[in-house]
mmCIF file of C-alpha atoms and ligand atoms in Angstrom:
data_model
loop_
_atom_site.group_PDB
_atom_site.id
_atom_site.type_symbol
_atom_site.label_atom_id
_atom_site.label_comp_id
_atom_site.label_asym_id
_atom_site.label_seq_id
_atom_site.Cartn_x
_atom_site.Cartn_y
_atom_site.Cartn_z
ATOM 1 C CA UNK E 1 23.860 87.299 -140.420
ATOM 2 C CA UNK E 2 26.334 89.760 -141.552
ATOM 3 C CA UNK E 3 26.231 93.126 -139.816
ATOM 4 C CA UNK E 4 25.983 95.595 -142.745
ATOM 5 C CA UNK E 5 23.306 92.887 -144.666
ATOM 6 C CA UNK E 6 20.645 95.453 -145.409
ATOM 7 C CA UNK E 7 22.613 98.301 -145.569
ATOM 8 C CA UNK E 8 24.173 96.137 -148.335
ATOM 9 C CA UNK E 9 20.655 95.524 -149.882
ATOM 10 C CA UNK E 10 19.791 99.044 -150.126
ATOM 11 C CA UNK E 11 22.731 100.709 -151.800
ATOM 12 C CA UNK E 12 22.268 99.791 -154.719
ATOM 13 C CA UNK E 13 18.242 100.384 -154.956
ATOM 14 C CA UNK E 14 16.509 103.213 -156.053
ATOM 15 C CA UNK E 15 12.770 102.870 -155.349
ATOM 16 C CA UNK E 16 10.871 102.084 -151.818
ATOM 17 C CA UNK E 17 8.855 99.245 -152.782
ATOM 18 C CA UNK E 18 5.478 100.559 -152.062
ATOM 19 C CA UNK E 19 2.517 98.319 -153.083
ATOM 20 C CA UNK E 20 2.020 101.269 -155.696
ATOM 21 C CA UNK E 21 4.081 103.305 -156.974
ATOM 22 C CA UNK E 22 1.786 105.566 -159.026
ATOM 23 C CA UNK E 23 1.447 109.311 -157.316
ATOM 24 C CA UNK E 24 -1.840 108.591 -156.719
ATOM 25 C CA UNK E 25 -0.788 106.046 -154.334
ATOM 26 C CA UNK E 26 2.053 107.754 -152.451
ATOM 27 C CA UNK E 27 0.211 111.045 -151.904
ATOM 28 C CA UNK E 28 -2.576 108.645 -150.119
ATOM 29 C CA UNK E 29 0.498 107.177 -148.085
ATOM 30 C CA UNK E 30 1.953 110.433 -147.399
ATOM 31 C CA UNK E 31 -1.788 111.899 -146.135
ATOM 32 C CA UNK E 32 -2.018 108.882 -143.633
ATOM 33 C CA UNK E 33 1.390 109.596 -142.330
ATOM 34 C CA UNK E 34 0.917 113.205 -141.762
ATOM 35 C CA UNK E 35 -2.383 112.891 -140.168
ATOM 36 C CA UNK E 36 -0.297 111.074 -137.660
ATOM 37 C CA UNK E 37 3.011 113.244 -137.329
ATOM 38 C CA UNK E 38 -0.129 115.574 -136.606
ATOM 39 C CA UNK E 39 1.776 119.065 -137.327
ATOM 40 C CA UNK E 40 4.880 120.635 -135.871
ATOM 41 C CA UNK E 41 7.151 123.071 -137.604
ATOM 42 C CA UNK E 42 10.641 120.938 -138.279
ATOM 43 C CA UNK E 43 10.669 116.903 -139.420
ATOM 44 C CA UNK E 44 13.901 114.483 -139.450
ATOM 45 C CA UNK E 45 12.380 111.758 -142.225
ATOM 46 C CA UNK E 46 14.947 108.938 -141.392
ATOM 47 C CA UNK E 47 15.091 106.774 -143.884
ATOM 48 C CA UNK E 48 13.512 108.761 -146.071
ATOM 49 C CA UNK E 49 14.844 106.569 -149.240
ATOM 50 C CA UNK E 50 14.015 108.293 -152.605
ATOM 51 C CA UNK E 51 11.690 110.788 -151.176
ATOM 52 C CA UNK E 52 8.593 109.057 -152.629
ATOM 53 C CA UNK E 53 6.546 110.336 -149.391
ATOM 54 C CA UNK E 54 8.768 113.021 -148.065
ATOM 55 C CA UNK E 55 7.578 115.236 -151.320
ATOM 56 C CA UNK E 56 4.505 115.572 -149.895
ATOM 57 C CA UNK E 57 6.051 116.373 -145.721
ATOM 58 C CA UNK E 58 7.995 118.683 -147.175
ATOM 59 C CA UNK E 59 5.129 120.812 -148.183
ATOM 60 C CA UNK E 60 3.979 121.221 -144.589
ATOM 61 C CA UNK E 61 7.298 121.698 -142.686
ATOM 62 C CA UNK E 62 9.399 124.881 -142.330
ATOM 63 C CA UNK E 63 12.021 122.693 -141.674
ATOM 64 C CA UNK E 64 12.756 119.575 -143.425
ATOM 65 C CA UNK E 65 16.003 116.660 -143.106
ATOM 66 C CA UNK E 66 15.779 114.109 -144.789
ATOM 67 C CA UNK E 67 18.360 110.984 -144.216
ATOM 68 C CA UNK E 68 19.201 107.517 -145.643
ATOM 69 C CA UNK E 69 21.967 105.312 -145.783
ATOM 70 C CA UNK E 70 22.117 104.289 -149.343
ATOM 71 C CA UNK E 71 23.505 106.775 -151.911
ATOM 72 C CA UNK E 72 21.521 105.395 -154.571
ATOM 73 C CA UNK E 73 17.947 106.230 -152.896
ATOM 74 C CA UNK E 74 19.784 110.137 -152.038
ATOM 75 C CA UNK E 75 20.951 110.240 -155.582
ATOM 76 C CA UNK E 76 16.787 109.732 -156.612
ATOM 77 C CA UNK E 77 15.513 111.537 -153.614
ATOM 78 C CA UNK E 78 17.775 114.238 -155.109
ATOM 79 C CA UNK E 79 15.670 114.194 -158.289
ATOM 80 C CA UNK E 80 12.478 113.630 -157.049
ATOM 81 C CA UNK E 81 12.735 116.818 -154.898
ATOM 82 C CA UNK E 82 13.740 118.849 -157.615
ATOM 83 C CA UNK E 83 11.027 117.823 -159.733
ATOM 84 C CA UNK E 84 8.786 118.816 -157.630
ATOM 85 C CA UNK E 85 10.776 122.341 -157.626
ATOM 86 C CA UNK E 86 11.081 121.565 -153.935
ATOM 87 C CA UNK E 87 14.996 121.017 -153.448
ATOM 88 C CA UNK E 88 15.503 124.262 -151.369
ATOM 89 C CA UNK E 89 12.977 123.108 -148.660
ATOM 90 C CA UNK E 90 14.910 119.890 -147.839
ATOM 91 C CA UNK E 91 18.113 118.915 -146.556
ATOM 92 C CA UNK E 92 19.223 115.579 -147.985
ATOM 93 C CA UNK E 93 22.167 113.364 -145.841
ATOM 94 C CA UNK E 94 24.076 110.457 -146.463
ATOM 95 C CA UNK E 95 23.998 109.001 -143.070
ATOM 96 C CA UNK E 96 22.999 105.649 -141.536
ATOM 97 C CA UNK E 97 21.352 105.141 -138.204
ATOM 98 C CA UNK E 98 24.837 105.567 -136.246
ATOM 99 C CA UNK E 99 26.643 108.304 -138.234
ATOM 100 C CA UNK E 100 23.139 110.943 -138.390
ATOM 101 C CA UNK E 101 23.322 112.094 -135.298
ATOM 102 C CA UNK E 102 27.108 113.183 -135.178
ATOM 103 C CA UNK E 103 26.081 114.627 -138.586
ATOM 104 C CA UNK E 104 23.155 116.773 -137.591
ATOM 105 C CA UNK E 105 25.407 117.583 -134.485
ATOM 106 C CA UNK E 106 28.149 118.889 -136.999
ATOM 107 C CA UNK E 107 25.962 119.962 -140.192
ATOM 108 C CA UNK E 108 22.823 121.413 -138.908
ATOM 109 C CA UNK E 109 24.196 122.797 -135.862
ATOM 110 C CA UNK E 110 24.787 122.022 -132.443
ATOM 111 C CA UNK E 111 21.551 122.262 -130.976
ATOM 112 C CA UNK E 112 19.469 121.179 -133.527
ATOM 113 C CA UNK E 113 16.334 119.788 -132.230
ATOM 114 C CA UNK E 114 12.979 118.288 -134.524
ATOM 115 C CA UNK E 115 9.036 118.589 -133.572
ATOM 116 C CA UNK E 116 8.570 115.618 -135.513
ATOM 117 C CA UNK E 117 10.664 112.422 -136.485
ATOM 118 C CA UNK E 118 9.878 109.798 -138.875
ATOM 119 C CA UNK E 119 10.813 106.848 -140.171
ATOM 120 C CA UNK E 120 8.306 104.769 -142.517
ATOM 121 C CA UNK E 121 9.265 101.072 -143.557
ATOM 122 C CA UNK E 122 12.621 101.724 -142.013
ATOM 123 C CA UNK E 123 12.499 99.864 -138.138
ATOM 124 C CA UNK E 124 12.264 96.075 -140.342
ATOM 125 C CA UNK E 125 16.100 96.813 -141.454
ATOM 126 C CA UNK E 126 17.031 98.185 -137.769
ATOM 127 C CA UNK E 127 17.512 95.252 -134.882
ATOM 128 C CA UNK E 128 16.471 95.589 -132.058
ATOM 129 C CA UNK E 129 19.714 96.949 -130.376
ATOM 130 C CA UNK E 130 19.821 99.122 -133.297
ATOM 131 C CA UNK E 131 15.772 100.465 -132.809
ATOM 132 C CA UNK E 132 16.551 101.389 -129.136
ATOM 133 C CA UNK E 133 19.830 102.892 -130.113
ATOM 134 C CA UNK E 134 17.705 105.074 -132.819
ATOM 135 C CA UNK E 135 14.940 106.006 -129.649
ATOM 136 C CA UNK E 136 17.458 107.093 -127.589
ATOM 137 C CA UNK E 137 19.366 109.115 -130.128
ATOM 138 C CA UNK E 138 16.123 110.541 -131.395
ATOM 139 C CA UNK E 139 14.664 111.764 -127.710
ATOM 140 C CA UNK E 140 18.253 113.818 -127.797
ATOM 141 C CA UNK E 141 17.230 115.782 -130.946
ATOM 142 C CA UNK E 142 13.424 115.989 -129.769
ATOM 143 C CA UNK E 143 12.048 118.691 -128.479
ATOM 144 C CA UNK E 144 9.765 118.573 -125.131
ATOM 145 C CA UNK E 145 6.659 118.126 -126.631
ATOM 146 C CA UNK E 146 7.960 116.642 -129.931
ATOM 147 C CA UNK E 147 6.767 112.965 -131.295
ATOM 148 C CA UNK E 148 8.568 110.220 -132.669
ATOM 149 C CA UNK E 149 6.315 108.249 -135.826
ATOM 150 C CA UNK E 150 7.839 104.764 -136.676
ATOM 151 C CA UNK E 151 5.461 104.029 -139.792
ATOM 152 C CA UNK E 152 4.786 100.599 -140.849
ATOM 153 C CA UNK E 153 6.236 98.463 -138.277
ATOM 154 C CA UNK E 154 6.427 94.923 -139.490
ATOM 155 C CA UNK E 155 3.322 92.990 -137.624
ATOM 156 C CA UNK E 156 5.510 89.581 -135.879
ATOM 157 C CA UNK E 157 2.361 87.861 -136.200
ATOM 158 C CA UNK E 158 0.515 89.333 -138.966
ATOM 159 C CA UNK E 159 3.369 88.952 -141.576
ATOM 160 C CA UNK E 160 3.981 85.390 -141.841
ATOM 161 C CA UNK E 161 0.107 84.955 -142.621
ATOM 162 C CA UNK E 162 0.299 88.073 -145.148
ATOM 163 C CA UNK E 163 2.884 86.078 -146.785
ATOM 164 C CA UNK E 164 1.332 82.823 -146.511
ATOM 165 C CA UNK E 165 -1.250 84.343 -148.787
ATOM 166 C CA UNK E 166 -3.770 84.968 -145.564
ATOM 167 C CA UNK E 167 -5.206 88.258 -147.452
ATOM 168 C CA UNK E 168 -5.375 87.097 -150.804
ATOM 169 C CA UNK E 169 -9.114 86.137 -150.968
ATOM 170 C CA UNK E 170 -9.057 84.149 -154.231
ATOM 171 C CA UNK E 171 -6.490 81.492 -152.668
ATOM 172 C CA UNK E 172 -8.163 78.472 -150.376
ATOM 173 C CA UNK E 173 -7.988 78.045 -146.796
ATOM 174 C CA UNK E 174 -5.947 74.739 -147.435
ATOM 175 C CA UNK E 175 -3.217 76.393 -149.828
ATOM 176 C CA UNK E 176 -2.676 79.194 -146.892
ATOM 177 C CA UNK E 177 -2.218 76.227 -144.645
ATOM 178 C CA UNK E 178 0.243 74.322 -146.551
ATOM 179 C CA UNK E 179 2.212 78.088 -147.565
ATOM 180 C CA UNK E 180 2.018 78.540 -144.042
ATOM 181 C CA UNK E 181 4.160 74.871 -143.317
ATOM 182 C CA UNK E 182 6.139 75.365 -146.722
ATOM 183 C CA UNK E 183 6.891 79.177 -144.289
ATOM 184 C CA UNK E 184 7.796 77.780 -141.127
ATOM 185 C CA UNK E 185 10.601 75.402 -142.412
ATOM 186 C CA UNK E 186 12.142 77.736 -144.791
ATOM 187 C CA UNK E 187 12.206 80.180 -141.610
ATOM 188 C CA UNK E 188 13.933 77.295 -139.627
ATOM 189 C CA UNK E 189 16.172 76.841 -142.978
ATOM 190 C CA UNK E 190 17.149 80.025 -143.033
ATOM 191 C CA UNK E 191 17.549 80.468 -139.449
ATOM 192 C CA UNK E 192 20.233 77.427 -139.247
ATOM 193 C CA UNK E 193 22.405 79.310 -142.163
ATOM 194 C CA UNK E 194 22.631 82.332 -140.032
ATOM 195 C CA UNK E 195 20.670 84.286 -143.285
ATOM 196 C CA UNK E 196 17.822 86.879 -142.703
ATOM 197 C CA UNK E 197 14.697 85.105 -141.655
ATOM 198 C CA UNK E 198 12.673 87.067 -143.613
ATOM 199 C CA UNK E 199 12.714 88.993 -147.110
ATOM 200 C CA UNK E 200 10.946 92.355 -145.320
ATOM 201 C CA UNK E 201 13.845 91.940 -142.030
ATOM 202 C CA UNK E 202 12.763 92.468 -138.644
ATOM 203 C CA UNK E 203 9.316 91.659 -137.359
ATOM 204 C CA UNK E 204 8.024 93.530 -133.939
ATOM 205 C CA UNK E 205 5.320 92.820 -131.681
ATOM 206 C CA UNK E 206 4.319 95.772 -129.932
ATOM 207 C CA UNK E 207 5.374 94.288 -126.462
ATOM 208 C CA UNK E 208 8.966 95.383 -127.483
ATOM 209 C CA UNK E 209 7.754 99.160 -128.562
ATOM 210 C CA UNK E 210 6.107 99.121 -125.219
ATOM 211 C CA UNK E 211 8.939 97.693 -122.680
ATOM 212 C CA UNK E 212 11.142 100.729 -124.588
ATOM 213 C CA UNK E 213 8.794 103.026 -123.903
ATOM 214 C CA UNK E 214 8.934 101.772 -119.994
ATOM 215 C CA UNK E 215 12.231 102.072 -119.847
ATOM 216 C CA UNK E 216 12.589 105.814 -121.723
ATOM 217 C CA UNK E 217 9.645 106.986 -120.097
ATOM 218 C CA UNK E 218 7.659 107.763 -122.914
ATOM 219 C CA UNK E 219 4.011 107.364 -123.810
ATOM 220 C CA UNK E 220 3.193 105.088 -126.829
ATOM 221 C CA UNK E 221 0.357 104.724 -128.947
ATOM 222 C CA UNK E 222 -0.604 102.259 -131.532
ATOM 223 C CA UNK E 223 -2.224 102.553 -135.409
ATOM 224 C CA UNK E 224 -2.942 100.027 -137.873
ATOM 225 C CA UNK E 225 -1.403 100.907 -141.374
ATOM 226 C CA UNK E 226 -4.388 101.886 -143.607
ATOM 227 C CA UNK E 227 -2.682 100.705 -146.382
ATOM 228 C CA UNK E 228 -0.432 97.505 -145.795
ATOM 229 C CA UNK E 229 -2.367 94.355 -143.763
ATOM 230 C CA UNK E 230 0.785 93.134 -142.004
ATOM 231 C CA UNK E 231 2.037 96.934 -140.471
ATOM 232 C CA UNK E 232 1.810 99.297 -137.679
ATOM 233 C CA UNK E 233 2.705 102.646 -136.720
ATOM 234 C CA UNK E 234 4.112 103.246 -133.156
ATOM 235 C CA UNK E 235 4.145 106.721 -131.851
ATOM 236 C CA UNK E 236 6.117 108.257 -128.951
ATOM 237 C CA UNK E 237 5.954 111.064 -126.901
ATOM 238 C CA UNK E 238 7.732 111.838 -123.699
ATOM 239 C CA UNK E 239 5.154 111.127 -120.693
ATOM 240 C CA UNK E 240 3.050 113.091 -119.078
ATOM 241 C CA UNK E 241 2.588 110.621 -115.717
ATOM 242 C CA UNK E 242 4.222 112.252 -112.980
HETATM 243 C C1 SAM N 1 11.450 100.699 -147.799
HETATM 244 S S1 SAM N 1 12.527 102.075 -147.983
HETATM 245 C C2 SAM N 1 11.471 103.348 -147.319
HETATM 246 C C3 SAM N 1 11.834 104.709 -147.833
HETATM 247 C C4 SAM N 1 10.921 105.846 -147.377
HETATM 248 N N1 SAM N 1 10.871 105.985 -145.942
HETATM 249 C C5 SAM N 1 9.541 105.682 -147.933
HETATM 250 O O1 SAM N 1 8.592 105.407 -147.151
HETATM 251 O O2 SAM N 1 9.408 105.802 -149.143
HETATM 252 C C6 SAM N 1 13.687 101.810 -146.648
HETATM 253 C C7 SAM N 1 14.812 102.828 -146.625
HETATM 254 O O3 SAM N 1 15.518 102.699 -145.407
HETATM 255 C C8 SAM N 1 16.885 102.910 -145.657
HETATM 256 N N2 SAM N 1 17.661 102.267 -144.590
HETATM 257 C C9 SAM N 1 17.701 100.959 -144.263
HETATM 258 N N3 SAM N 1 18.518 100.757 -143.204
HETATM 259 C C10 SAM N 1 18.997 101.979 -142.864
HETATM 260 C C11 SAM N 1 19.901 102.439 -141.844
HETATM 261 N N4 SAM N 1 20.450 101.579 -140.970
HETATM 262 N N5 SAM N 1 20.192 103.750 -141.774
HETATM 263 C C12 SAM N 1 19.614 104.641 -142.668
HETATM 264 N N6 SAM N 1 18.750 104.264 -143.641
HETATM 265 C C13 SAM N 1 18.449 102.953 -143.742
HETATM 266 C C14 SAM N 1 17.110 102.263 -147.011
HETATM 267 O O4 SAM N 1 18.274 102.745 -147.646
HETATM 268 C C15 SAM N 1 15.829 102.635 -147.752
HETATM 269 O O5 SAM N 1 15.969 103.818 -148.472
#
């Protein structure tokens, strides 16, 4: 697959593909997430696209960074924020999961350390080189008692029966059966021709999440998505075993 695939993908998008995009929706998105990133003062949204959810962080952080690769989703996030008359509380960057932290290093000043960081729907275009490079970044501009929320997680096992129409109570056991087949070659396909496996990128089992938190010494904890059948949210914090 080539290397900059879904950075490709993205640059030229300007919406984050919830299942809804009506406010309505989002703010219901946004509430689950910040139950989770359960307070702190300062929040790095990575990925934060075109701010669909970080509207609503912004409104509890003093300090607020948002980040995202493609120009295109800054350009909206841009828009959105000031829409919301919110565009002083939030730092927008152009940067991609290598060049932020040499950025907030530079830009936001030496030291600069978050209580919270996020990512939502962002680890499924990140492999899984990349998602380790991202922890191990991210513990650098942590602070002590800070927590790390990677939202919806692609579910390794869930998905492929999401997609096989598993969830969609109107369709027959049989047709989910022969989607699932129709699936399984098309991944094989696919898989041959070097292209990405899936349309939604990287699936995760949480074994990975917890063999990196083994080997950063972190604690991590587990949530189903409320909203999306095939996701989960991984949290870390550094551990408290001695
Ligand atoms: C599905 S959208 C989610 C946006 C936002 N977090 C939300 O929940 O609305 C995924 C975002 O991740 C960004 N992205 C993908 N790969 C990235 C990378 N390697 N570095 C930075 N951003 C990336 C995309 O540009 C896109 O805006």
């Amino acid at each position: 697959m080539k290397k900059n695939f879904w950075l490709e993908y993205w640059s030229d998008k300007t919406s984050g593909m919830h299942r809804s995009s009506s406010e309505d929706f989002l703010q219901k998105e946004a509430r689950e997430k910040l139950f989770h990133l359960a307070g702190g003062k300062s929040l790095l949204d990575f990925g934060c696209g075109s701010a669909d959810l970080l509207v609503y962080y912004a409104l509890e952080y003093e300090v607020c960074v948002g980040a995202d690769s493609s120009q295109a989703m800054i350009d909206k996030a841009k828009e959105r924020l000031r829409l919301h008359q919110l565009e002083d509380r939030v730092s927008l960057s152009r940067n991609d999961d290598v060049h932020i932290w040499d950025y907030l290093e530079k830009e936001e000043g030496g030291n600069c350390r978050f209580e919270r960081i996020s990512a939502g729907q962002v680890i499924q275009y990140l492999d899984k080189k990349q998602v380790e490079h991202f922890i191990s970044n991210a513990l650098e501009h942590l602070t002590e008692e800070g927590k790390i929320c990677l939202f919806d997680v692609v579910n390794e096992r869930l998905y492929p029966l999401w997609h096989a129409g598993l969830f969609n109570y109107s369709d027959s056991v049989v047709s989910v059966v022969f989607r699932l087949l129709k699936q399984r070659l098309s991944v094989f396909k696919n898989h041959l021709l070097r292209r990405p496996v899936y349309d939604d990128g990287y699936l995760y089992t949480p074994v990975f999440f917890i063999e990196l938190a083994k080997k950063y010494k972190l604690d991590v904890e587990f949530a189903n998505s409320m909203y999306y059948e095939y996701r989960y949210h991984v949290f870390f914090t550094r551990s408290t075993a001695k």
